[in-house]
mmCIF file of C-alpha atoms in Angstrom:
data_model
loop_
_atom_site.group_PDB
_atom_site.id
_atom_site.type_symbol
_atom_site.label_atom_id
_atom_site.label_comp_id
_atom_site.label_asym_id
_atom_site.label_seq_id
_atom_site.Cartn_x
_atom_site.Cartn_y
_atom_site.Cartn_z
ATOM 1 C CA MET A 1 223.232 106.569 172.738
ATOM 2 C CA GLY A 2 221.476 105.865 169.508
ATOM 3 C CA GLU A 3 220.291 108.382 166.821
ATOM 4 C CA MET A 4 216.678 109.654 167.317
ATOM 5 C CA PRO A 5 214.198 108.184 164.863
ATOM 6 C CA PHE A 6 213.229 110.554 162.059
ATOM 7 C CA TRP A 7 209.585 110.983 163.113
ATOM 8 C CA LYS A 8 210.837 112.588 166.356
ATOM 9 C CA THR A 9 213.282 114.874 164.582
ATOM 10 C CA LYS A 10 211.433 116.059 161.429
ATOM 11 C CA SER A 11 208.210 117.608 160.757
ATOM 12 C CA LEU A 12 205.880 115.975 158.092
ATOM 13 C CA GLU A 13 207.019 118.604 155.667
ATOM 14 C CA GLU A 14 210.661 117.653 156.174
ATOM 15 C CA MET A 15 210.326 113.996 155.538
ATOM 16 C CA SER A 16 211.582 112.203 152.451
ATOM 17 C CA ASN A 17 208.960 110.264 150.322
ATOM 18 C CA ALA A 18 210.237 106.979 151.838
ATOM 19 C CA GLU A 19 209.929 108.326 155.399
ATOM 20 C CA TRP A 20 206.542 109.657 154.678
ATOM 21 C CA GLU A 21 205.323 106.354 153.240
ATOM 22 C CA SER A 22 206.764 104.437 156.140
ATOM 23 C CA LEU A 23 204.572 106.380 158.551
ATOM 24 C CA CYS A 24 201.513 104.446 157.265
ATOM 25 C CA ASP A 25 200.886 101.709 159.869
ATOM 26 C CA GLY A 26 198.761 99.619 157.470
ATOM 27 C CA CYS A 27 195.605 99.823 159.655
ATOM 28 C CA GLY A 28 193.222 100.501 156.805
ATOM 29 C CA LEU A 29 191.080 102.986 158.829
ATOM 30 C CA CYS A 30 191.434 105.819 156.389
ATOM 31 C CA CYS A 31 190.110 103.653 153.652
ATOM 32 C CA LEU A 32 186.735 103.115 155.185
ATOM 33 C CA ASN A 33 183.865 104.913 153.686
ATOM 34 C CA LYS A 34 182.562 107.828 155.750
ATOM 35 C CA LEU A 35 179.385 109.773 155.593
ATOM 36 C CA GLU A 36 179.402 113.547 156.104
ATOM 37 C CA ASP A 37 176.412 115.589 157.362
ATOM 38 C CA TRP A 38 176.458 118.574 154.995
ATOM 39 C CA ASP A 39 174.828 120.919 157.607
ATOM 40 C CA THR A 40 177.145 120.193 160.574
ATOM 41 C CA GLY A 41 180.319 118.654 158.945
ATOM 42 C CA GLU A 42 180.016 115.678 161.375
ATOM 43 C CA ILE A 43 181.639 112.574 160.124
ATOM 44 C CA ALA A 44 180.013 109.042 160.577
ATOM 45 C CA TRP A 45 182.181 105.996 159.904
ATOM 46 C CA THR A 46 181.032 102.853 158.135
ATOM 47 C CA SER A 47 182.511 99.341 158.091
ATOM 48 C CA ILE A 48 182.491 99.480 154.268
ATOM 49 C CA ARG A 49 185.989 99.469 152.747
ATOM 50 C CA CYS A 50 187.270 100.958 149.545
ATOM 51 C CA THR A 51 187.100 98.598 146.663
ATOM 52 C CA LEU A 52 190.934 98.549 146.561
ATOM 53 C CA LEU A 53 191.454 97.807 150.220
ATOM 54 C CA ASP A 54 192.416 94.235 150.903
ATOM 55 C CA GLY A 55 190.329 93.246 153.938
ATOM 56 C CA GLU A 56 192.982 90.766 155.255
ATOM 57 C CA SER A 57 196.326 92.583 154.545
ATOM 58 C CA CYS A 58 194.715 96.033 155.086
ATOM 59 C CA ARG A 59 196.772 97.481 152.243
ATOM 60 C CA CYS A 60 195.719 98.977 148.876
ATOM 61 C CA LYS A 61 195.598 96.380 145.987
ATOM 62 C CA ASP A 62 196.758 99.061 143.466
ATOM 63 C CA TYR A 63 198.358 101.834 145.564
ATOM 64 C CA ASP A 64 200.424 103.353 142.748
ATOM 65 C CA ASN A 65 197.381 103.597 140.442
ATOM 66 C CA ARG A 66 194.568 103.935 142.971
ATOM 67 C CA GLN A 67 193.290 107.240 141.636
ATOM 68 C CA ALA A 68 192.569 105.757 138.272
ATOM 69 C CA THR A 69 190.087 103.330 139.890
ATOM 70 C CA VAL A 70 188.974 105.580 142.771
ATOM 71 C CA PRO A 71 189.140 109.201 141.528
ATOM 72 C CA ASP A 72 188.013 110.551 144.908
ATOM 73 C CA CYS A 73 190.869 108.769 146.954
ATOM 74 C CA ILE A 74 192.480 111.443 148.949
ATOM 75 C CA GLN A 75 196.260 111.793 148.650
ATOM 76 C CA LEU A 76 197.586 112.496 152.101
ATOM 77 C CA THR A 77 200.128 115.424 152.068
ATOM 78 C CA PRO A 78 201.379 117.492 155.011
ATOM 79 C CA LYS A 79 198.944 120.114 154.049
ATOM 80 C CA VAL A 80 195.957 117.670 153.836
ATOM 81 C CA VAL A 81 196.911 116.062 157.112
ATOM 82 C CA HIS A 82 196.442 119.422 158.759
ATOM 83 C CA GLU A 83 193.215 120.231 157.042
ATOM 84 C CA ILE A 84 191.044 117.082 157.447
ATOM 85 C CA SER A 85 189.332 116.103 160.651
ATOM 86 C CA TRP A 86 188.544 112.538 159.954
ATOM 87 C CA LEU A 87 192.030 110.860 160.330
ATOM 88 C CA PRO A 88 191.780 108.271 163.041
ATOM 89 C CA PRO A 89 193.159 109.175 166.482
ATOM 90 C CA THR A 90 195.882 106.624 166.041
ATOM 91 C CA CYS A 91 197.032 107.705 162.521
ATOM 92 C CA ALA A 92 200.824 108.443 162.524
ATOM 93 C CA TYR A 93 200.366 111.260 160.133
ATOM 94 C CA ARG A 94 197.921 112.925 162.598
ATOM 95 C CA LEU A 95 200.017 112.125 165.618
ATOM 96 C CA ILE A 96 203.306 113.441 164.147
ATOM 97 C CA GLY A 97 201.411 116.495 162.772
ATOM 98 C CA GLU A 98 200.161 117.226 166.358
ATOM 99 C CA GLY A 99 203.751 116.809 167.775
ATOM 100 C CA ARG A 100 202.896 113.395 169.387
ATOM 101 C CA ASP A 101 204.824 110.040 169.230
ATOM 102 C CA LEU A 102 203.888 106.928 167.637
ATOM 103 C CA TYR A 103 202.222 104.103 169.618
ATOM 104 C CA TRP A 104 204.165 100.877 170.595
ATOM 105 C CA TRP A 105 202.416 98.747 167.964
ATOM 106 C CA HIS A 106 203.311 100.928 165.016
ATOM 107 C CA PRO A 107 205.614 98.960 162.793
ATOM 108 C CA LEU A 108 208.288 101.682 162.899
ATOM 109 C CA VAL A 109 208.470 101.266 166.664
ATOM 110 C CA SER A 110 207.778 97.562 166.947
ATOM 111 C CA GLY A 111 209.807 96.388 163.918
ATOM 112 C CA ASP A 112 206.787 94.118 163.059
ATOM 113 C CA PRO A 113 204.040 95.115 160.573
ATOM 114 C CA GLU A 114 201.795 92.606 162.339
ATOM 115 C CA THR A 115 201.691 94.409 165.664
ATOM 116 C CA VAL A 116 199.053 96.873 164.254
ATOM 117 C CA HIS A 117 196.726 93.940 163.751
ATOM 118 C CA ALA A 118 197.674 92.092 166.882
ATOM 119 C CA ALA A 119 196.876 95.233 168.910
ATOM 120 C CA GLY A 120 193.396 95.386 167.436
ATOM 121 C CA ILE A 121 193.982 98.635 165.642
ATOM 122 C CA SER A 122 193.400 97.650 162.104
ATOM 123 C CA VAL A 123 190.186 96.905 160.056
ATOM 124 C CA ARG A 124 191.260 93.231 159.493
ATOM 125 C CA GLY A 125 188.184 91.050 159.694
ATOM 126 C CA ARG A 126 185.729 93.951 160.542
ATOM 127 C CA THR A 127 184.766 95.207 157.111
ATOM 128 C CA VAL A 128 182.745 94.651 153.916
ATOM 129 C CA ALA A 129 183.822 95.625 150.432
ATOM 130 C CA GLU A 130 181.865 98.547 148.962
ATOM 131 C CA ASP A 131 181.314 96.583 145.674
ATOM 132 C CA GLY A 132 177.610 96.118 145.270
ATOM 133 C CA ILE A 133 176.462 98.106 148.216
ATOM 134 C CA ASP A 134 174.260 101.159 147.292
ATOM 135 C CA VAL A 135 175.201 104.384 148.822
ATOM 136 C CA GLU A 136 171.639 104.800 150.090
ATOM 137 C CA ASP A 137 172.393 101.585 152.235
ATOM 138 C CA TYR A 138 175.660 102.880 153.828
ATOM 139 C CA GLU A 139 173.657 103.978 156.929
ATOM 140 C CA ASP A 140 173.050 100.381 157.625
ATOM 141 C CA TYR A 141 176.911 99.900 158.227
ATOM 142 C CA LEU A 142 177.588 102.728 160.690
ATOM 143 C CA VAL A 143 180.228 101.942 163.348
ATOM 144 C CA THR A 144 181.885 103.827 166.029
ATOM 145 C CA TRP A 145 184.992 101.493 166.614
ATOM 146 C CA PRO A 146 187.265 103.439 164.176
ATOM 147 C CA LEU A 147 187.396 106.233 166.719
ATOM 148 C CA GLU A 148 187.702 103.912 169.628
ATOM 149 C CA VAL A 149 190.635 101.661 168.595
ATOM 150 C CA GLY A 150 193.826 102.284 170.517
ATOM 151 C CA LEU A 151 192.098 104.158 173.393
ATOM 152 C CA GLU A 152 193.554 103.384 176.686
ATOM 153 C CA PRO A 153 191.206 101.778 179.101
ATOM 154 C CA VAL A 154 189.821 104.165 181.889
ATOM 155 C CA ARG A 155 191.260 103.228 185.308
#
């Protein structure tokens, strides 16, 4: 019988940096711009992606230096994962933090970084870059699909 994968035996806090980074499935959902209602705290998702997110690969174009270009980019840490409510329901950090397992399409499970795209989980082909879009116009780009990807069909 084989050894259990690290995400089934370690908490987020116990993971090495390499293990932590490998949890990112490359979906790009967390890099979509969101609007927050200051009165209710409700989050509305847009199809507008961060200037650094490549719309095809769904990866950051300058991950190591991203905060120099995007100062409000949120660095995910175990503490942050437990505090923010807007991580997508399919996010590995959220799933592991909640004591759940990864989905079949996650690259750590499938062995293939393309399965996240083939399964329709990623933002590939669904977004526009934020460059040139006024914040006042973000409401024109509201979408619900980031919270619906990966949901099992009702039978």
